CSV table of C-alpha atoms in Angstrom, one decimal:
chain,number,residue,atom,x,y,z
R,112,MET,CA,157.4,-146.1,183.9
R,113,ASP,CA,155.5,-142.6,183.2
R,114,ASP,CA,157.9,-140.9,185.0
R,115,GLY,CA,161.0,-143.2,184.3
R,116,PRO,CA,164.0,-142.9,181.8
R,117,LEU,CA,162.0,-143.1,178.5
R,118,TRP,CA,160.3,-139.8,179.3
R,119,TRP,CA,163.6,-138.3,180.1
R,120,PRO,CA,165.1,-135.6,177.8
R,121,VAL,CA,168.4,-136.4,175.9
R,122,GLN,CA,170.6,-134.3,178.2
R,123,ARG,CA,169.3,-136.3,181.2
R,124,LEU,CA,170.0,-139.4,179.8
R,125,VAL,CA,173.3,-139.5,178.8
R,126,GLU,CA,174.5,-137.5,181.9
R,127,ALA,CA,172.9,-140.7,184.0
R,128,TYR,CA,174.8,-142.9,181.3
R,129,ARG,CA,177.8,-141.2,181.9
R,130,ASP,CA,177.9,-141.0,185.6
R,131,GLY,CA,177.0,-144.9,185.4
R,132,SER,CA,173.4,-144.7,187.2
R,133,LEU,CA,171.5,-146.0,184.3
R,134,SER,CA,172.7,-148.4,181.5
R,135,PRO,CA,171.6,-148.1,178.3
R,136,VAL,CA,170.9,-151.8,178.3
R,137,GLU,CA,168.2,-151.0,180.8
R,138,VAL,CA,166.5,-148.3,178.6
R,139,ALA,CA,166.8,-150.4,175.4
R,140,GLU,CA,164.8,-152.8,177.2
R,141,MET,CA,162.1,-150.4,178.8
R,142,ALA,CA,161.5,-149.4,175.3
R,143,GLN,CA,160.5,-152.8,173.9
R,144,VAL,CA,158.4,-153.2,177.0
R,145,ARG,CA,156.7,-150.0,176.6
R,146,ILE,CA,155.9,-151.0,172.7
R,147,ALA,CA,154.9,-154.2,174.0
R,148,GLU,CA,152.3,-152.3,176.1
R,149,THR,CA,151.1,-149.5,173.5
R,150,ASP,CA,151.4,-150.7,170.0
R,151,PRO,CA,148.4,-153.1,170.1
R,152,ILE,CA,146.3,-150.0,170.4
R,153,LEU,CA,148.4,-147.4,168.6
R,154,HIS,CA,149.6,-149.2,165.8
R,155,ALA,CA,153.1,-147.1,165.5
R,156,PHE,CA,155.3,-149.6,164.3
R,157,VAL,CA,155.7,-152.1,161.2
R,158,LEU,CA,158.1,-153.9,163.5
R,159,ALA,CA,160.1,-153.7,166.6
R,160,THR,CA,163.7,-154.5,166.8
R,161,PRO,CA,164.7,-155.8,170.0
R,162,GLY,CA,168.0,-157.8,168.8
R,163,LEU,CA,169.1,-154.8,167.0
R,164,ALA,CA,168.2,-152.2,170.1
R,165,ARG,CA,170.2,-154.7,172.3
R,166,ARG,CA,173.3,-154.9,170.2
R,167,GLN,CA,173.5,-151.0,169.9
R,168,ALA,CA,172.7,-150.1,173.6
R,169,ALA,CA,175.5,-152.9,174.6
R,170,ALA,CA,178.2,-150.8,172.2
R,171,ALA,CA,176.9,-147.3,173.6
R,172,GLU,CA,177.5,-149.1,177.2
R,173,ALA,CA,181.1,-149.6,175.9
R,174,ALA,CA,181.4,-146.1,174.1
R,175,TYR,CA,180.7,-144.4,178.0
R,176,ARG,CA,183.1,-147.1,179.4
R,177,ASN,CA,185.5,-146.2,177.2
R,178,GLY,CA,184.8,-142.5,177.7
R,179,HIS,CA,184.3,-142.0,173.6
R,180,PRO,CA,180.5,-142.0,173.1
R,181,GLY,CA,178.6,-140.6,170.1
R,182,PRO,CA,175.8,-137.2,170.6
R,183,LEU,CA,173.1,-140.1,170.9
R,184,ALA,CA,174.8,-142.7,172.4
R,185,GLY,CA,172.3,-144.8,174.2
R,186,VAL,CA,169.3,-142.9,173.3
R,187,PRO,CA,166.3,-144.7,171.9
R,188,VAL,CA,165.3,-143.3,168.4
R,189,SER,CA,162.3,-144.8,166.0
R,190,ILE,CA,163.3,-145.0,162.5
R,191,LYS,CA,160.3,-143.9,159.8
R,192,ASP,CA,159.5,-147.1,157.4
R,193,ALA,CA,160.8,-144.9,154.5
R,194,PHE,CA,164.3,-145.2,155.9
R,195,HIS,CA,166.5,-148.1,155.5
R,196,VAL,CA,167.9,-149.9,158.0
R,197,GLU,CA,170.4,-152.6,157.0
R,198,GLY,CA,169.0,-156.1,157.3
R,199,HIS,CA,165.5,-155.4,158.3
R,200,VAL,CA,162.1,-154.8,156.6
R,201,THR,CA,161.5,-151.2,154.7
R,202,THR,CA,157.6,-151.6,153.4
R,203,LEU,CA,156.8,-148.3,152.5
R,204,GLY,CA,153.5,-148.9,153.8
R,205,SER,CA,152.7,-150.7,150.9
R,206,LEU,CA,152.0,-154.7,150.0
R,207,ALA,CA,154.3,-154.3,147.2
R,208,HIS,CA,157.0,-154.1,149.5
R,209,ALA,CA,155.8,-155.9,152.5
R,210,GLY,CA,158.8,-158.3,152.5
R,211,ASP,CA,161.5,-156.4,151.2
R,212,VAL,CA,164.8,-156.4,153.6
R,213,ALA,CA,167.2,-153.3,153.5
R,214,ARG,CA,170.8,-154.4,152.1
R,215,HIS,CA,172.0,-151.0,153.5
R,216,ASP,CA,171.4,-148.0,155.5
R,217,SER,CA,170.1,-145.3,154.5
R,218,GLY,CA,172.0,-141.5,154.7
R,219,ALA,CA,169.7,-140.5,157.7
R,220,VAL,CA,170.1,-143.9,159.4
R,221,ARG,CA,173.7,-144.0,159.0
R,222,ARG,CA,174.3,-140.8,160.6
R,223,LEU,CA,172.2,-141.8,163.5
R,224,ARG,CA,173.5,-145.2,163.5
R,225,ARG,CA,177.6,-143.6,164.0
R,226,ALA,CA,176.1,-141.2,166.6
R,227,GLY,CA,175.3,-144.3,169.1
R,228,ALA,CA,171.6,-144.4,169.1
R,229,VAL,CA,169.5,-147.3,169.6
R,230,PHE,CA,167.1,-148.2,166.9
R,231,VAL,CA,163.7,-149.2,168.9
R,232,GLY,CA,161.7,-150.4,165.6
R,233,LYS,CA,160.5,-149.3,162.1
R,234,THR,CA,157.5,-147.0,162.4
R,235,ASN,CA,154.1,-147.0,160.3
R,236,VAL,CA,153.4,-144.7,157.5
R,237,PRO,CA,150.8,-144.3,154.7
R,238,GLU,CA,151.6,-145.7,151.3
R,239,PHE,CA,154.7,-144.7,150.0
R,240,CYS,CA,154.1,-141.6,152.2
R,241,GLN,CA,151.6,-140.3,150.1
R,242,SER,CA,148.7,-139.4,152.8
R,243,ALA,CA,148.7,-137.0,155.5
R,244,THR,CA,147.2,-139.9,157.9
R,245,THR,CA,149.2,-143.0,158.6
R,246,ASP,CA,146.8,-145.8,157.1
R,247,ASN,CA,147.7,-148.5,154.7
R,248,LEU,CA,146.8,-151.9,153.9
R,249,LEU,CA,149.3,-153.9,156.0
R,250,GLY,CA,147.5,-153.0,159.2
R,251,PRO,CA,145.3,-151.0,161.3
R,252,ASP,CA,146.0,-147.0,160.9
R,253,THR,CA,148.1,-145.1,163.6
R,254,ALA,CA,146.0,-143.9,166.7
R,255,ASN,CA,147.1,-140.6,168.6
R,256,PRO,CA,148.1,-141.5,172.1
R,257,PHE,CA,146.3,-138.7,173.4
R,258,ASP,CA,142.8,-140.5,172.2
R,259,PRO,CA,143.4,-143.4,170.0
R,260,SER,CA,139.9,-142.7,168.4
R,261,ARG,CA,142.0,-139.9,166.7
R,262,THR,CA,144.5,-139.7,164.0
R,263,ALA,CA,148.2,-139.1,164.9
R,264,GLY,CA,149.1,-137.5,161.6
R,265,GLY,CA,151.0,-138.7,158.7
R,266,SER,CA,153.3,-139.3,157.1
R,267,SER,CA,155.5,-139.5,160.1
R,268,GLY,CA,152.5,-140.5,162.1
R,269,GLY,CA,154.0,-143.4,163.5
R,270,ALA,CA,157.2,-141.7,164.6
R,271,ALA,CA,155.1,-139.4,166.0
R,272,ALA,CA,152.8,-142.0,168.2
R,273,SER,CA,156.1,-143.7,169.1
R,274,VAL,CA,157.5,-140.5,170.6
R,275,ALA,CA,154.3,-139.4,172.2
R,276,ALA,CA,153.9,-142.5,173.9
R,277,GLY,CA,157.1,-143.0,175.3
R,278,THR,CA,158.4,-145.8,173.5
R,279,CYS,CA,161.6,-143.7,172.5
R,280,THR,CA,163.0,-140.3,172.9
R,281,LEU,CA,163.1,-139.5,169.6
R,282,GLY,CA,161.9,-140.2,166.1
R,283,LEU,CA,163.3,-139.6,162.7
R,284,GLY,CA,160.9,-138.8,160.1
R,285,SER,CA,160.7,-136.9,156.8
R,286,ASP,CA,158.8,-134.0,155.5
R,287,GLY,CA,157.8,-133.7,151.9
R,288,GLY,CA,154.4,-131.5,152.7
R,289,GLY,CA,154.3,-131.3,156.1
R,290,SER,CA,154.7,-135.3,157.1
R,291,ILE,CA,156.6,-134.4,160.2
R,292,ARG,CA,154.9,-131.3,161.3
R,293,ILE,CA,151.3,-132.3,160.9
R,294,PRO,CA,151.5,-135.5,163.0
R,295,ALA,CA,154.1,-133.5,165.6
R,296,ALA,CA,151.0,-130.9,165.9
R,297,PHE,CA,148.8,-133.4,166.4
R,298,CYS,CA,150.6,-135.3,169.0
R,299,GLY,CA,152.0,-132.7,171.1
R,300,LEU,CA,155.8,-132.8,169.9
R,301,VAL,CA,158.3,-130.5,168.3
R,302,GLY,CA,158.8,-131.1,164.9
R,303,LEU,CA,161.5,-129.9,162.4
R,304,LYS,CA,161.5,-129.7,158.7
R,305,PRO,CA,165.0,-128.4,158.1
R,306,THR,CA,166.0,-126.3,154.9
R,307,TYR,CA,165.4,-128.0,151.7
R,308,GLY,CA,169.0,-129.7,150.5
R,309,THR,CA,170.5,-129.5,153.8
R,310,VAL,CA,169.9,-133.1,155.2
R,311,HIS,CA,170.3,-135.5,152.5
R,312,ASP,CA,169.0,-139.4,152.6
R,313,ALA,CA,171.9,-141.2,150.5
R,314,GLY,CA,170.4,-144.4,148.7
R,315,GLY,CA,167.2,-144.0,150.5
R,316,PHE,CA,163.7,-144.2,149.5
R,317,ARG,CA,162.5,-141.4,146.7
R,318,ALA,CA,159.5,-139.5,146.8
R,319,PHE,CA,158.4,-135.6,146.9
R,320,SER,CA,162.3,-134.6,145.7
R,321,PRO,CA,162.0,-131.2,145.3
R,322,PHE,CA,160.3,-130.6,148.8
R,323,ILE,CA,161.3,-133.3,151.4
R,324,SER,CA,163.9,-133.2,154.5
R,325,ALA,CA,164.8,-135.8,156.8
R,326,GLY,CA,164.1,-134.4,160.3
R,327,PRO,CA,163.4,-134.8,164.5
R,328,LEU,CA,160.5,-135.4,166.1
R,329,ALA,CA,161.1,-134.7,169.8
R,330,ARG,CA,159.6,-133.6,173.2
R,331,CYS,CA,161.5,-130.4,173.2
R,332,VAL,CA,163.3,-128.0,171.2
R,333,ALA,CA,166.7,-128.9,172.3
R,334,ASP,CA,166.5,-132.6,171.9
R,335,ALA,CA,165.0,-131.5,168.3
R,336,ARG,CA,168.2,-129.5,167.8
R,337,ARG,CA,170.7,-132.4,169.0
R,338,MET,CA,169.2,-134.8,166.6
R,339,HIS,CA,169.3,-132.4,163.9
R,340,SER,CA,173.3,-131.6,164.7
R,341,VAL,CA,173.4,-135.4,163.6
R,342,LEU,CA,171.3,-135.2,160.7
R,343,ALA,CA,173.4,-131.9,159.1
R,344,PRO,CA,176.8,-133.0,160.5
R,345,ASP,CA,178.5,-130.5,158.3
R,346,GLY,CA,176.8,-127.1,160.0
R,347,THR,CA,175.0,-126.8,156.3
R,348,ALA,CA,172.5,-125.3,158.3
R,349,THR,CA,174.2,-122.8,160.5
R,350,ARG,CA,176.0,-120.8,158.1
R,351,SER,CA,173.4,-118.2,157.6
R,352,THR,CA,174.1,-114.9,159.3
R,353,PRO,CA,171.8,-114.7,162.2
R,354,PRO,CA,168.7,-112.0,161.9
R,355,GLY,CA,170.5,-109.8,164.0
R,356,ALA,CA,170.8,-109.1,167.7
R,357,GLY,CA,168.1,-107.9,169.9
R,358,PRO,CA,164.5,-108.4,169.2
R,359,LEU,CA,163.0,-110.3,166.3
R,360,ARG,CA,160.4,-109.0,163.5
R,361,VAL,CA,157.6,-111.8,163.8
R,362,ALA,CA,154.7,-111.8,160.6
R,363,TRP,CA,151.9,-113.2,162.5
R,364,CYS,CA,149.6,-114.9,160.0
R,365,PRO,CA,146.6,-116.3,161.6
R,366,ASP,CA,144.7,-117.9,158.6
R,367,PRO,CA,147.4,-118.1,155.6
R,368,GLU,CA,145.5,-117.9,152.1
R,369,GLY,CA,142.6,-117.0,154.0
R,370,ARG,CA,141.9,-120.7,155.0
R,371,PRO,CA,139.7,-121.3,157.8
R,372,VAL,CA,140.7,-122.4,161.2
R,373,ASP,CA,139.1,-124.2,164.1
R,374,PRO,CA,137.8,-121.4,166.7
R,375,GLY,CA,139.3,-122.7,169.8
R,376,LEU,CA,142.9,-123.8,168.0
R,377,ALA,CA,143.1,-120.3,166.7
R,378,ASP,CA,142.6,-118.5,169.9
R,379,VAL,CA,145.0,-121.1,171.6
R,380,VAL,CA,148.0,-120.4,169.0
R,381,ALA,CA,147.2,-116.5,169.4
R,382,THR,CA,147.8,-116.7,172.7
R,383,ALA,CA,150.9,-118.4,171.9
R,384,VAL,CA,152.3,-115.7,169.8
R,385,GLN,CA,151.4,-112.7,172.3
R,386,GLN,CA,154.4,-114.4,174.4
R,387,LEU,CA,156.5,-113.6,171.4
R,388,ALA,CA,155.8,-110.4,172.2
R,389,ALA,CA,156.0,-110.7,176.0
R,390,GLY,CA,159.4,-111.8,175.1
R,391,GLY,CA,160.4,-108.5,173.6
R,392,HIS,CA,159.8,-109.6,170.0
R,393,HIS,CA,158.2,-107.1,167.3
R,394,VAL,CA,154.9,-109.1,166.3
R,395,SER,CA,152.8,-107.6,163.3
R,396,ARG,CA,149.9,-109.1,162.1
R,397,VAL,CA,150.4,-109.7,158.3
R,398,GLU,CA,148.7,-111.5,155.1
R,399,LEU,CA,151.5,-113.3,153.5
R,400,ASP,CA,151.6,-114.0,149.7
R,401,LEU,CA,151.7,-117.8,149.9
R,402,GLY,CA,149.2,-118.6,147.1
R,403,GLY,CA,150.2,-120.9,144.2
R,404,TRP,CA,152.3,-123.8,145.8
R,405,GLU,CA,149.2,-126.2,145.0
R,406,GLU,CA,149.8,-125.9,141.2
R,407,ILE,CA,153.6,-126.7,142.0
R,408,PHE,CA,153.4,-129.2,144.6
R,409,GLY,CA,151.0,-131.6,142.9
R,410,PRO,CA,152.1,-132.2,139.5
R,411,LEU,CA,155.6,-132.3,140.7
R,412,VAL,CA,154.9,-135.2,143.1
R,413,LEU,CA,152.6,-136.6,140.9
R,414,ALA,CA,155.0,-136.5,138.0
R,415,GLU,CA,157.6,-138.5,140.1
R,416,GLU,CA,154.8,-140.8,141.5
R,417,GLY,CA,154.2,-142.1,138.0
R,418,GLU,CA,157.9,-142.2,136.9
R,419,ARG,CA,158.9,-144.4,139.9
R,420,ARG,CA,155.5,-146.6,140.7
R,421,GLY,CA,153.6,-146.0,137.4
R,422,HIS,CA,154.2,-149.8,136.9
R,423,LEU,CA,152.3,-150.8,139.9
R,424,LEU,CA,148.9,-149.9,138.4
R,425,SER,CA,149.2,-153.2,136.5
R,426,GLY,CA,151.1,-155.2,139.2
R,427,PRO,CA,149.9,-158.3,141.3
R,428,HIS,CA,149.8,-156.2,144.5
R,429,ARG,CA,146.5,-154.0,145.9
R,430,LEU,CA,146.9,-150.5,146.3
R,431,THR,CA,145.5,-147.9,148.5
R,432,THR,CA,142.5,-145.9,146.9
R,433,TYR,CA,144.5,-142.6,147.6
R,434,GLN,CA,147.5,-144.3,145.6
R,435,GLU,CA,145.6,-145.6,143.0
R,436,ARG,CA,144.2,-142.6,142.3
R,437,SER,CA,147.5,-140.6,142.5
R,438,LEU,CA,149.4,-143.0,140.1
R,439,ARG,CA,146.1,-142.5,137.9
R,440,ALA,CA,145.9,-139.1,138.1
R,441,ALA,CA,149.9,-139.1,137.1
R,442,ALA,CA,149.1,-141.4,133.8
R,443,GLN,CA,147.0,-138.3,132.9
R,444,LEU,CA,149.3,-135.2,133.5
R,445,ASP,CA,149.8,-133.0,130.7
R,446,PRO,CA,153.9,-132.7,130.2
R,447,GLU,CA,153.0,-128.7,129.8
R,448,THR,CA,151.9,-128.9,133.1
R,449,ILE,CA,154.7,-130.5,134.8
R,450,ARG,CA,157.0,-128.2,132.8
R,451,GLU,CA,155.2,-124.9,134.0
R,452,ALA,CA,155.2,-126.3,137.5
R,453,ARG,CA,159.0,-126.8,137.3
R,454,SER,CA,159.3,-123.2,135.9
R,455,ALA,CA,157.2,-121.8,138.8
R,456,LEU,CA,159.3,-123.4,141.4
R,457,ALA,CA,162.2,-121.1,141.4
R,458,HIS,CA,159.6,-118.2,141.3
R,459,TYR,CA,157.7,-119.3,144.3
R,460,ARG,CA,160.9,-119.4,146.4
R,461,ALA,CA,162.1,-116.0,145.7
R,462,ARG,CA,158.7,-114.6,145.9
R,463,VAL,CA,158.3,-116.3,149.6
R,464,ASP,CA,162.3,-115.4,150.4
R,465,ARG,CA,160.9,-111.6,149.8
R,466,CYS,CA,158.7,-111.8,153.0
R,467,PHE,CA,161.8,-111.9,154.6
R,468,ARG,CA,163.0,-108.7,153.5
R,469,ASP,CA,160.7,-107.1,156.2
R,470,HIS,CA,160.6,-109.8,158.6
R,471,ASP,CA,162.8,-112.4,160.2
R,472,VAL,CA,160.3,-114.9,161.5
R,473,ILE,CA,157.0,-116.1,160.2
R,474,ALA,CA,154.3,-117.0,162.7
R,475,THR,CA,151.3,-119.6,161.9
R,476,PRO,CA,148.8,-122.2,163.2
R,477,ALA,CA,150.6,-125.6,162.6
R,478,THR,CA,147.2,-127.2,161.5
R,479,ALA,CA,144.1,-125.9,160.7
R,480,THR,CA,142.2,-128.4,163.3
R,481,PRO,CA,143.2,-130.4,166.4
R,482,ALA,CA,143.3,-134.4,165.7
R,483,PHE,CA,140.1,-135.6,163.9
R,484,GLU,CA,138.8,-138.9,164.4
R,485,LEU,CA,140.3,-141.7,162.1
R,486,GLY,CA,139.2,-141.8,158.5
R,487,ARG,CA,137.2,-138.6,159.1
R,488,ARG,CA,138.7,-135.8,157.7
R,489,PRO,CA,136.9,-132.8,158.6
R,490,LYS,CA,134.4,-131.6,155.4
R,491,THR,CA,134.0,-128.3,157.4
R,492,ILE,CA,136.0,-126.1,159.6
R,493,ALA,CA,134.7,-122.9,161.2
R,494,GLY,CA,131.6,-123.3,159.4
R,495,ARG,CA,133.4,-123.3,156.1
R,496,ARG,CA,133.4,-126.3,153.5
R,497,VAL,CA,137.0,-127.4,152.8
R,498,GLY,CA,139.0,-129.7,150.5
R,499,ARG,CA,139.7,-133.5,151.5
R,500,LEU,CA,143.0,-133.3,150.9
R,501,TRP,CA,144.3,-130.0,152.4
R,502,GLY,CA,141.3,-128.7,154.6
R,503,ALA,CA,142.7,-129.8,157.8
R,504,PHE,CA,146.2,-129.2,157.3
R,505,PRO,CA,147.1,-126.6,154.8
R,506,PHE,CA,149.6,-124.6,156.4
R,507,ALA,CA,153.0,-126.7,156.0
R,508,ALA,CA,153.4,-127.3,152.6
R,509,PRO,CA,153.8,-123.7,151.3
R,510,PHE,CA,157.3,-124.1,153.0
R,511,ASN,CA,158.1,-127.3,151.4
R,512,VAL,CA,157.8,-125.6,148.2
R,513,SER,CA,159.5,-122.4,149.4
R,514,GLY,CA,162.3,-124.7,151.0
R,515,HIS,CA,162.7,-122.5,154.1
R,516,PRO,CA,163.2,-124.5,157.6
R,517,ALA,CA,160.2,-124.7,159.3
R,518,VAL,CA,159.4,-126.0,163.5
R,519,VAL,CA,156.2,-126.7,164.9
R,520,LEU,CA,155.7,-126.8,168.6
R,521,PRO,CA,153.1,-127.3,171.1
R,522,ALA,CA,150.9,-124.1,171.8
R,523,GLY,CA,148.4,-125.6,174.3
R,524,PHE,CA,145.2,-127.9,174.3
R,525,VAL,CA,141.8,-127.5,172.6
R,526,GLY,CA,139.5,-130.3,174.2
R,527,GLY,CA,142.5,-132.2,175.5
R,528,LEU,CA,144.0,-132.6,172.6
R,529,PRO,CA,147.0,-130.6,172.0
R,530,VAL,CA,147.3,-127.8,169.5
R,531,ALA,CA,150.6,-126.0,168.0
R,532,MET,CA,152.1,-123.3,166.1
R,533,GLN,CA,154.5,-123.0,163.3
R,534,LEU,CA,157.8,-120.9,163.1
R,535,VAL,CA,159.4,-120.5,159.4
R,536,GLY,CA,162.7,-119.0,159.2
R,537,ARG,CA,165.3,-117.8,156.5
R,538,HIS,CA,166.8,-120.4,154.3
R,539,ASN,CA,169.6,-121.8,156.1
R,540,ALA,CA,168.9,-120.4,159.5
R,541,ASP,CA,167.2,-123.5,161.2
R,542,LEU,CA,169.5,-123.1,164.4
R,543,HIS,CA,168.6,-119.5,164.7
R,544,LEU,CA,164.7,-120.6,164.5
R,545,LEU,CA,165.4,-123.5,167.2
R,546,SER,CA,166.7,-121.0,169.7
R,547,LEU,CA,163.5,-118.7,168.9
R,548,ALA,CA,161.2,-121.8,169.1
R,549,GLU,CA,163.1,-122.5,172.8
R,550,GLN,CA,162.5,-119.0,173.9
R,551,LEU,CA,158.9,-119.6,172.9
R,552,GLU,CA,158.5,-122.7,174.5
R,553,ALA,CA,160.0,-122.0,178.0
R,554,ARG,CA,157.6,-119.2,178.0
R,555,LEU,CA,155.0,-121.6,177.4
R,556,ASN,CA,155.9,-124.0,179.8
R,557,LEU,CA,153.6,-126.6,178.5
R,558,ARG,CA,156.1,-129.8,178.7
R,559,PRO,CA,155.1,-130.9,181.9
R,560,PHE,CA,151.5,-131.0,181.1
R,561,ALA,CA,151.7,-132.6,177.4
R,562,ARG,CA,152.2,-135.9,178.5
R,563,PRO,CA,149.2,-138.4,176.9
R,564,PRO,CA,147.5,-140.9,179.3
R,565,SER,CA,148.4,-144.6,179.0
R,566,PRO,CA,146.6,-145.1,176.2
R,567,THR,CA,143.5,-147.7,176.1
R,568,PRO,CA,141.7,-149.4,173.5
R,569,VAL,CA,139.0,-147.5,171.8
R,570,SER,CA,135.5,-149.6,172.9
């Protein structure tokens, strides 16, 4: 199984489907077997969808026979449980929605379905996606395939664990404050947050609305690009002018806002950045003006939570501690604070945009630490006290607030755990950013070594 089709990149998989040496139905069955093997340990899935997967796989097989397969025909994909799949539950990680069955596909799911993807299951999320770790009251926390005693991150933690564990080829995630990039970093994957506003999920769940994008979790950049082309089919994210022929100007910021970074992680990412320079790009160490995002992000996220879900405070269902605190904080928000945050948002985006006058790409660590133990967020990093909310992962959300595309890719390992770097590009330069990420991926050559061992229960 470890060398089987579930570990193959998309291109190899679809070539085998085309020449008839492999059947999408076979692979769909392999995916369900793998889910049954790994999920009692990892808790990546809210539910598997074997019946749906078989029907979609049979349709993909017919499409290959007829010569009209979609770009993801027969490719196993997991769907984050913040997206609607018609006829299947969308829990949003909450007891309040544990029995809710979707009456329609939301927009991102609809595009994947049209592309021929095979949906293997719905993946676990924190309650209403309000945490960077995947824990809720529906069941156990989602664990990391590299070490099940550690977190997979969140809020797309189930999606990341599903791909990293080899239950599927691609995972559909969403990123409102790092929710694709954080679990991608912790689980040794590529994760893309597209330019804000270029990937829509019509008719879907609403949270983090000023900041969120749907996007892919994948094992390689080429697979992420292929899924992104389906999610943003109108070419919206390809219309910007490329940075220009020849070397790119890379702004390397090893500790944005002066935040502490685990020394081992810092060394690995710095070494990976050197590969950009070895590849001919101009890398300069810089200090970026990124401060002020928390004063925008926090009030606007809480304001939406209060508006959409404040009624749950007096409802019959238990809430997670973090969601209850969020809703109580939302109820105490001063309207002037919300107005100031909305006013500051455009100014912040323009300020970060100015960083791209002198640079084509920004490079940072993806997180401040490797994956930590389940339920034990670090209190100190590199000998300095950090806040519980953002201490381990402060480098993603600034670019949700600014709206720029950002991709995370594996940079190496610390103590057997994957760590990652983040590349950020100009608005609508998503494909140019992915091209640079693919160059770096080739130079680092980590893919053969980035597969976790088969998970075993935590003793």
